[in-house]
Amino acid sequence: MATTEVERRRGQLAALSIAAVVIIVGVPLWWRTTETYRAWLPVSQIKELAKLQLQLSADVEVVFARGTVTPEQQKKVPLTQTQEEERAIDEDTALRYRYETRYRTATIMEEDALNQPSAAEADLSLHTLSESPCGSLVVYVIPESSSLLPEDVNVYIGQRRTALLRIGPQMRVGKTLEQLLAHLEPRIKQVLQVMSFSHNDITAALSDRVRFSPDNKESIADSMRAFKSSPGYEITFSLLNPDPKSHRLHWDIEGAVQTYIQPLLTKLSPVANFSIDSQTLYYTMLGVNPRFDTSRSAYTLNADSLAHVINPVEARLGSNAASSNPVLNFLLYVPDAQHSPLYIQGRKKQEVPSNAFHSPRWGGIMVYNVNGFYGSEPEFPVDINIDMAKVMGVFLAQLRLLLGVQSSTPPPGFLVARCGSTGLADWELDRLMWSRSVENVATATTTITSLAQLLDQIGNIVINDNIAQQVSSAVTSLQLAVAELEAGNLGFALQYSKEAILASEKAFFDPSLLHLLYFPDDQKFAIYIPLFLPMCVPILLSLLKIVSEARQRRREKQAKKD
Amino acid sequence: KQNAAAQKQAEPAVLQPTPQPKDDFQEELVVRPLHSGDIYASFQFRTLWETDFMRGNKVSHYRLFPKSLGQVISKFSVRELHISFTQGYWRTMQWGQPYLPSPPGAELWVWFQDSVTDVDATWKELTNVLSGIFCASLNFIDSTNTVQPSASFKPLGIGNVTDHRFLRYATLPREIVCTENLTPWKKLLPCGSKAGLAVLLKSEKLFHSSFHSQAVHIRPVCQDWQCKTTSWELRQTLNVVFDLHNSGQGKREWSLFKMFSRTLTEACPLASSSKIYIDITDNPEQFELSPATSLLSQAMVLGDRRTFSVYDLTQQDTFGSVRSLNLLIRWKSTEGDMLRPLLHAERYVAGYGLQTGEIHTLMYNHHPYRSFPVLLLDSVPWYLRLYIHTLTVTSKGKDNKPSYIHYQPSKDRVRPHLLEMLVQLPPNSVTEVTVQFERALLKWTEYTPDPNHGFYVGSSVISSLVPSTVAMDTNSTRERPLFSSFFPCKEESSYFVRVYTEPLLVNLPTPDFSMPYNVICLTCTVVAVGYGSLYNLLTRSFQIEEPSPGLAKRIANVIRKMRGVPPL
């Protein structure tokens, strides 16, 4: 009897040890070998970024010229003054604007500069005196009697980062300093909104994160027109010659780009990289047949039909083989001899003076009529030299629009200096940089948060180290960008936000994320069941048996004790 | 010829004050009636551009040269690019040599500039971009089908960089060519398919043919005699062979309309020259051409002196009164013999079973008395493991030792075999190159879709300088004065030919693809059965059971019990 007991004991021990081996060695081994590799992601920091608290800080220097404040007031002028304004966009996004105003009186040299005969000259000489850093403004307050500005102009915005502000007539000497500052404050704010950022611009830039409320349609239209922020753009000029049999076209695009486009792009180089190329396409037709207008003996294209013009041309334009940046297309269309001249007609049947139109986030088209070159008895083909100044003027305006350099109408009483040879004033660049930084931050945060969400939801996705690294660097750059915005360092903010966007896109579109994405559970079970079922059932059964026997024995012991 | 071209360029410059463009476009169609009754049409479009893509020079303003290709050249620092897409196999023995040979499927070879540091990465990126431009599966080119030939592919343009580290060559023999490849190819032409010879390129006719090949060749060439400046040449070619029975309805009568279902009405206005050549050498009296042309041109083509009738599309009177040109070629008799091509090659796989096999390459030298060397290039994928010690080269039953062998063994899943050798072909002989191979087992994810179709092995490439037929002609005194004809003139004595063999289709051991699951089930069952019995043995307790008494004993015991006697 004892031997059977020993045997039973041995059997139980064997069952237990097999179960132990399975649990201690087998299960971890299976777990380790079938695990998908998931590198660590900074989830908590990403969650923090999902709640975006953006603070934009702008520095304004207000300089009082002689004759605006009395010497006693001068001593009482506060050194700095900070204003904050908080706006909640939606539950996850909040904006805070911080204007730091510094007050001082003009130096002697600045006084001299302000005594120049015209505002433009004053602007130039003020610029040579001191250059204000990117993102900051200098407002010179000049007395009402100053002859710098014309009668009906109160504010002059120069080509750089300076503005001249004339005190209103009600602020004659004798008012208190508080009254003066109170009078200036709303007007300085107005200047700021024109020269650095307005709430509308910023909300438009946040369009990636925030759904629009329908009340600001205007800025939606503006933001829809401009290209999305991108680290680089390809600009392609195409000359469309549908009729090479009649027209032999010559355009000096190389020279024109050098003279007209390149200065603007050099100025814009902090915002993005640009590359320019051009091509000539023959036998390209517009998608619509222009209608003959007998009253003008010319062909016309209606504004309604312009939408159909682009598609057939687009097929010929070709995409850029060498990069994946967005392409801005500018087409110069020379109508064929049979359909010439061709005019674009606005919605109200009026002629469009530039004979050009643009398509939001795509580019612009200009129709260039060449009837003037025919002479009295044209002999085809006619050699035509295209007047590039005329063409580039139109394209430059379109380029400014498409890049988001807004030329929104200034409030009444403002005079904006004509932009010089560069085609872009310093403050316009600042304005663009503000909205681009905010837009980049918004886009990068949405990309990163949605990536984190996706990875969280689908456990099958392998997260490689390089993705984790990209995500981390995107998060770091984002935090830096937000911090720099807060500190008012516009240049760095833009730089970091660009880095953030690059890293986040790279992580989001990494092909390695797709490898194991579609590995369905039923297949996994189909593979596991033939092995696991026959192995686990006996182990489980014997374990159950051992447990029940042990229980039985304990009950017997209990009974014996009793 | 170069002089004539230069003159042509100079003429308009005198007439017009506008700046002379630095690019030039020419188009050409050569029609060669073949002896089989088929017809061979070869289009060539050439864009020459006086510019410099070398050394990171930024070129961004395009006129006739297509922008997409220009960007590719400058971005990837390409020195030379040759790409071809071919549907069908060129039958050398029936049709003679093509003007531009190409292997079935897609072929791409590129010389990079020596400024490229990471050639492999650039090559990978370039193939991806080209695959986008030409709508082809060139993105399947990777290290497993790319080789660096050491001798077979030399640069065709100027420049004497011959370091083959900057060369990449790959073929995709399985690539199927169709309309979606033709459309982007036509888009690269300045006139598109709207004017000039390109109006003939209608895909429904072009792909209804025995052979179709389209190619793009880009190379730097000399601008002038002294080669002071370089130009870039883009040559787009399209070769097509129309079948006598399929497209010609069995009649030996061809016209442009019958071939392309279009006639010509104008030259491309951007082209400086636009010509049609009809090869009338073989039998000038055997077929008639209408409309007739008085323009004749002679040229040395593939070692042979050929005569062509020329139609110049830039002349208005070519089109006649109907303002449309529909060339008609009608055979009068079917006699006449084709000159046998001097070099010709075949290839096949021998052997049985799915374990080993043997690749046979046959190279024919049909020259009656001259032997010449050929360069054979073989690129075999890694899953055919070549036994290079079994390599034999025999001609006329005797061992023929190659004078140069370059062999790069394969690495599994990394690179293919590359075998290049220089073999002397004796006159009027067949040279056979055999090499045995073993078929590798692939991982189940490495099989292509439809693996039972077999795996393609790209064509062998045979490059050679072949003695020309003109030099072979013993009656050459007829055309030349006696004093000039004793020694063969070097230029005409041999010509370059590249011959592609058939691609091979090899069956690999192909598993049943539900196999992994079956294997899992089977092994699991076996493991479970073994494990179950082992488990039982280990955990059950065994005890000796008293054997039960036999039936007789039991009956006896019952009886003894009844009798009251103690049981047994």
Short mmCIF file of N, CA, C and O in Angstrom, two decimals, chain A residues 4 7-8 10-11 14-15 18 236 244-245 248 250 253-254 276-280 282-283 315-316 320-322 383 385 526-527 530-531 534-535 538-539 542, chain B residues 16 18-19 60-64 67-68 71-72 75 129 133 187 190-191 194-195 266 269-270 517 520-521 524 527-528 531 535 537-543:
data_model
loop_
_atom_site.label_atom_id
_atom_site.label_comp_id
_atom_site.label_asym_id
_atom_site.label_seq_id
_atom_site.Cartn_x
_atom_site.Cartn_y
_atom_site.Cartn_z
N THR A 4 2.10 2.28 -3.42
CA THR A 4 1.13 3.00 -4.26
C THR A 4 1.02 4.44 -3.82
O THR A 4 0.92 5.36 -4.66
N GLU A 7 3.91 6.22 -5.25
CA GLU A 7 3.70 6.42 -6.68
C GLU A 7 2.79 7.60 -6.95
O GLU A 7 3.04 8.44 -7.81
N ARG A 8 1.68 7.62 -6.18
CA ARG A 8 0.71 8.71 -6.36
C ARG A 8 1.35 10.06 -6.08
O ARG A 8 1.17 11.02 -6.81
N ARG A 10 4.49 10.77 -6.34
CA ARG A 10 5.42 11.07 -7.40
C ARG A 10 4.69 11.66 -8.63
O ARG A 10 5.10 12.63 -9.22
N GLY A 11 3.56 11.01 -8.92
CA GLY A 11 2.76 11.49 -10.07
C GLY A 11 2.31 12.93 -9.88
O GLY A 11 2.41 13.77 -10.77
N ALA A 14 5.20 15.21 -10.32
CA ALA A 14 5.54 15.36 -11.73
C ALA A 14 4.58 16.34 -12.40
O ALA A 14 4.99 17.25 -13.14
N ALA A 15 3.29 16.18 -12.14
CA ALA A 15 2.31 17.08 -12.75
C ALA A 15 2.56 18.52 -12.33
O ALA A 15 2.53 19.45 -13.15
N ILE A 18 5.69 19.88 -14.06
CA ILE A 18 5.45 20.22 -15.47
C ILE A 18 4.68 21.54 -15.56
O ILE A 18 5.01 22.44 -16.34
N THR A 236 7.09 76.85 -60.12
CA THR A 236 7.26 76.48 -61.51
C THR A 236 6.55 77.49 -62.39
O THR A 236 5.35 77.71 -62.24
N PRO A 244 2.31 76.51 -81.61
CA PRO A 244 3.69 76.84 -82.00
C PRO A 244 3.84 77.10 -83.50
O PRO A 244 4.86 77.63 -83.94
N LYS A 245 2.80 76.76 -84.27
CA LYS A 245 2.89 77.02 -85.70
C LYS A 245 2.77 78.50 -86.00
O LYS A 245 3.31 79.00 -86.98
N ARG A 248 6.15 82.00 -82.26
CA ARG A 248 7.43 81.53 -81.75
C ARG A 248 7.73 82.44 -80.57
O ARG A 248 8.07 83.60 -80.73
N HIS A 250 9.42 83.87 -77.10
CA HIS A 250 10.69 83.97 -76.39
C HIS A 250 10.42 84.67 -75.08
O HIS A 250 9.82 85.72 -75.07
N ILE A 253 13.01 84.19 -69.00
CA ILE A 253 12.56 83.85 -67.66
C ILE A 253 13.72 83.90 -66.68
O ILE A 253 13.55 84.29 -65.53
N GLU A 254 14.89 83.55 -67.16
CA GLU A 254 16.04 83.53 -66.26
C GLU A 254 16.28 84.92 -65.67
O GLU A 254 16.39 85.09 -64.45
N ILE A 276 13.17 77.38 -57.92
CA ILE A 276 12.42 77.91 -59.06
C ILE A 276 12.81 77.14 -60.29
O ILE A 276 13.99 76.89 -60.53
N ASP A 277 11.85 76.75 -61.10
CA ASP A 277 12.20 76.31 -62.44
C ASP A 277 11.12 76.75 -63.41
O ASP A 277 10.07 77.24 -63.01
N SER A 278 11.42 76.58 -64.67
CA SER A 278 10.46 77.00 -65.68
C SER A 278 10.49 76.01 -66.83
O SER A 278 11.45 75.27 -67.00
N GLN A 279 9.40 75.97 -67.55
CA GLN A 279 9.34 75.10 -68.71
C GLN A 279 8.43 75.72 -69.75
O GLN A 279 7.65 76.62 -69.46
N THR A 280 8.54 75.23 -70.95
CA THR A 280 7.66 75.67 -72.02
C THR A 280 6.88 74.46 -72.48
O THR A 280 7.45 73.40 -72.73
N TYR A 282 4.03 72.96 -75.19
CA TYR A 282 3.39 73.25 -76.47
C TYR A 282 2.11 72.44 -76.59
O TYR A 282 1.94 71.41 -75.97
N TYR A 283 1.23 72.93 -77.42
CA TYR A 283 -0.03 72.24 -77.70
C TYR A 283 -0.81 71.94 -76.43
O TYR A 283 -1.37 70.87 -76.27
N ALA A 315 -2.43 68.04 -66.28
CA ALA A 315 -1.88 66.73 -66.67
C ALA A 315 -0.55 66.89 -67.38
O ALA A 315 0.30 66.02 -67.31
N ARG A 316 -0.37 68.01 -68.06
CA ARG A 316 0.87 68.19 -68.80
C ARG A 316 1.98 68.80 -67.93
O ARG A 316 3.15 68.69 -68.27
N ASN A 320 6.90 67.48 -59.72
CA ASN A 320 8.34 67.63 -59.52
C ASN A 320 8.93 66.29 -59.15
O ASN A 320 8.53 65.67 -58.18
N ALA A 321 9.87 65.85 -59.94
CA ALA A 321 10.42 64.52 -59.72
C ALA A 321 11.41 64.51 -58.57
O ALA A 321 11.66 63.47 -57.99
N ALA A 322 11.94 65.65 -58.26
CA ALA A 322 13.08 65.64 -57.37
C ALA A 322 12.74 65.98 -55.92
O ALA A 322 13.58 65.86 -55.06
N ASP A 383 7.53 85.90 -84.50
CA ASP A 383 8.44 85.90 -83.35
C ASP A 383 7.94 86.89 -82.32
O ASP A 383 7.63 88.03 -82.65
N ASN A 385 8.57 88.48 -78.43
CA ASN A 385 9.32 88.61 -77.18
C ASN A 385 8.35 89.04 -76.10
O ASN A 385 7.71 90.08 -76.21
N ALA A 526 -5.86 30.42 -34.68
CA ALA A 526 -5.79 29.22 -35.50
C ALA A 526 -4.42 28.58 -35.39
O ALA A 526 -4.28 27.37 -35.46
N ILE A 527 -3.41 29.40 -35.22
CA ILE A 527 -2.07 28.84 -35.10
C ILE A 527 -1.80 28.32 -33.69
O ILE A 527 -1.18 27.29 -33.49
N PRO A 530 -3.93 24.39 -32.03
CA PRO A 530 -3.49 23.00 -32.16
C PRO A 530 -2.37 22.64 -31.18
O PRO A 530 -2.25 21.49 -30.79
N LEU A 531 -1.57 23.60 -30.78
CA LEU A 531 -0.50 23.27 -29.83
C LEU A 531 -0.97 23.45 -28.39
O LEU A 531 -0.77 22.59 -27.54
N PRO A 534 -4.07 20.78 -26.74
CA PRO A 534 -3.72 19.46 -26.22
C PRO A 534 -2.68 19.51 -25.10
O PRO A 534 -2.60 18.60 -24.29
N MET A 535 -1.89 20.57 -25.03
CA MET A 535 -0.90 20.63 -23.96
C MET A 535 -1.49 21.13 -22.66
O MET A 535 -1.12 20.67 -21.58
N PRO A 538 -4.43 18.52 -20.30
CA PRO A 538 -4.01 17.59 -19.24
C PRO A 538 -3.41 18.28 -18.03
O PRO A 538 -3.68 17.87 -16.90
N ILE A 539 -2.65 19.35 -18.30
CA ILE A 539 -2.05 20.06 -17.15
C ILE A 539 -3.14 20.62 -16.27
O ILE A 539 -3.15 20.43 -15.04
N SER A 542 -5.00 17.80 -14.39
CA SER A 542 -4.29 17.20 -13.25
C SER A 542 -4.15 18.21 -12.13
O SER A 542 -4.23 17.83 -10.95
N GLN B 16 16.86 85.93 -88.48
CA GLN B 16 16.08 86.51 -87.39
C GLN B 16 16.96 87.18 -86.35
O GLN B 16 18.03 86.68 -86.03
N THR B 18 16.09 87.49 -83.19
CA THR B 18 15.86 86.92 -81.86
C THR B 18 16.98 85.95 -81.51
O THR B 18 17.59 85.35 -82.38
N PRO B 19 17.24 85.79 -80.21
CA PRO B 19 18.35 84.91 -79.82
C PRO B 19 18.10 83.47 -80.25
O PRO B 19 16.98 82.96 -80.13
N SER B 60 17.54 75.06 -64.40
CA SER B 60 16.14 75.05 -64.01
C SER B 60 15.20 75.63 -65.04
O SER B 60 14.01 75.67 -64.81
N HIS B 61 15.71 76.07 -66.19
CA HIS B 61 14.78 76.65 -67.15
C HIS B 61 14.78 75.82 -68.42
O HIS B 61 15.77 75.74 -69.12
N TYR B 62 13.65 75.19 -68.67
CA TYR B 62 13.57 74.22 -69.73
C TYR B 62 12.73 74.75 -70.88
O TYR B 62 11.75 75.45 -70.67
N ARG B 63 13.12 74.35 -72.10
CA ARG B 63 12.31 74.73 -73.25
C ARG B 63 11.85 73.46 -73.97
O ARG B 63 10.70 73.06 -73.85
N LEU B 64 12.74 72.79 -74.66
CA LEU B 64 12.35 71.58 -75.37
C LEU B 64 12.63 70.33 -74.53
O LEU B 64 11.94 69.34 -74.63
N LYS B 67 11.19 68.80 -68.40
CA LYS B 67 11.63 69.23 -67.07
C LYS B 67 11.82 68.05 -66.13
O LYS B 67 12.78 68.00 -65.37
N SER B 68 10.92 67.08 -66.22
CA SER B 68 11.00 65.99 -65.24
C SER B 68 12.32 65.24 -65.38
O SER B 68 12.96 64.93 -64.38
N GLN B 71 15.28 67.38 -64.15
CA GLN B 71 15.39 67.40 -62.68
C GLN B 71 16.01 66.11 -62.17
O GLN B 71 16.79 66.13 -61.22
N VAL B 72 15.65 65.01 -62.83
CA VAL B 72 16.23 63.73 -62.41
C VAL B 72 17.74 63.75 -62.62
O VAL B 72 18.51 63.36 -61.74
N LYS B 75 19.32 66.15 -60.05
CA LYS B 75 19.23 65.76 -58.64
C LYS B 75 20.12 64.55 -58.34
O LYS B 75 20.78 64.49 -57.32
N VAL B 129 12.01 57.15 -58.51
CA VAL B 129 11.52 58.33 -59.22
C VAL B 129 11.18 57.97 -60.67
O VAL B 129 10.13 58.35 -61.19
N ILE B 133 7.85 58.34 -63.02
CA ILE B 133 7.78 59.08 -64.29
C ILE B 133 7.22 58.19 -65.40
O ILE B 133 6.40 58.63 -66.20
N LYS B 187 4.54 62.09 -73.46
CA LYS B 187 4.47 63.40 -72.82
C LYS B 187 5.83 64.09 -72.78
O LYS B 187 5.91 65.30 -72.63
N PRO B 190 8.36 67.29 -77.12
CA PRO B 190 7.91 68.70 -77.11
C PRO B 190 6.54 68.87 -77.78
O PRO B 190 5.73 69.64 -77.30
N CYS B 191 6.31 68.15 -78.85
CA CYS B 191 5.02 68.31 -79.52
C CYS B 191 3.97 67.34 -78.99
O CYS B 191 2.87 67.28 -79.52
N LYS B 194 0.57 65.64 -80.60
CA LYS B 194 -0.34 66.53 -81.32
C LYS B 194 0.14 66.82 -82.73
O LYS B 194 -0.66 67.12 -83.61
N ALA B 195 1.42 66.77 -82.97
CA ALA B 195 1.92 67.12 -84.30
C ALA B 195 3.18 66.33 -84.58
O ALA B 195 3.80 65.78 -83.67
N GLU B 266 1.66 67.06 -91.06
CA GLU B 266 2.62 68.12 -90.83
C GLU B 266 3.78 67.59 -90.01
O GLU B 266 3.67 66.55 -89.36
N PRO B 269 6.24 71.53 -85.57
CA PRO B 269 6.80 72.84 -85.90
C PRO B 269 8.06 73.18 -85.11
O PRO B 269 8.78 74.10 -85.45
N LEU B 270 8.32 72.46 -84.03
CA LEU B 270 9.49 72.75 -83.23
C LEU B 270 10.72 71.98 -83.71
O LEU B 270 11.82 72.22 -83.25
N TYR B 517 0.35 26.37 -42.41
CA TYR B 517 -0.69 26.04 -41.45
C TYR B 517 -0.78 24.53 -41.27
O TYR B 517 -0.90 24.03 -40.14
N ILE B 520 2.02 23.44 -39.17
CA ILE B 520 1.78 23.79 -37.76
C ILE B 520 0.84 22.76 -37.15
O ILE B 520 1.10 22.20 -36.07
N CYS B 521 -0.26 22.46 -37.87
CA CYS B 521 -1.24 21.52 -37.33
C CYS B 521 -0.61 20.15 -37.12
O CYS B 521 -0.77 19.53 -36.07
N CYS B 524 2.03 20.12 -34.38
CA CYS B 524 1.39 20.29 -33.09
C CYS B 524 0.73 18.99 -32.67
O CYS B 524 0.80 18.61 -31.49
N VAL B 527 3.46 16.61 -31.60
CA VAL B 527 3.97 17.04 -30.30
C VAL B 527 2.96 16.73 -29.21
O VAL B 527 3.30 16.21 -28.15
N ALA B 528 1.68 17.02 -29.52
CA ALA B 528 0.65 16.80 -28.50
C ALA B 528 0.54 15.32 -28.17
O ALA B 528 0.40 14.96 -26.99
N TYR B 531 3.69 14.32 -26.25
CA TYR B 531 3.65 14.97 -24.95
C TYR B 531 2.60 14.30 -24.06
O TYR B 531 2.85 14.05 -22.87
N TYR B 535 3.36 12.62 -20.62
CA TYR B 535 2.71 13.21 -19.45
C TYR B 535 2.00 12.14 -18.63
O TYR B 535 2.09 12.09 -17.41
N LEU B 537 2.68 8.97 -18.62
CA LEU B 537 3.66 8.10 -17.98
C LEU B 537 4.21 8.74 -16.71
O LEU B 537 4.44 8.08 -15.71
N LEU B 538 4.40 10.04 -16.78
CA LEU B 538 5.02 10.71 -15.63
C LEU B 538 4.06 10.90 -14.48
O LEU B 538 4.45 10.83 -13.32
N THR B 539 2.83 11.17 -14.77
CA THR B 539 1.93 11.58 -13.68
C THR B 539 1.06 10.44 -13.17
O THR B 539 0.57 10.51 -12.06
N ARG B 540 0.77 9.46 -13.99
CA ARG B 540 -0.07 8.37 -13.48
C ARG B 540 0.72 7.50 -12.53
O ARG B 540 1.92 7.29 -12.70
N SER B 541 0.03 6.91 -11.52
CA SER B 541 0.69 5.92 -10.66
C SER B 541 0.28 4.53 -11.11
O SER B 541 -0.87 4.31 -11.49
N PHE B 542 1.22 3.65 -11.12
CA PHE B 542 0.95 2.28 -11.61
C PHE B 542 1.02 1.31 -10.43
O PHE B 542 1.88 1.43 -9.56
N GLN B 543 0.10 0.36 -10.42
CA GLN B 543 0.19 -0.68 -9.39
C GLN B 543 -0.13 -2.02 -10.01
O GLN B 543 -0.87 -2.11 -10.98
#
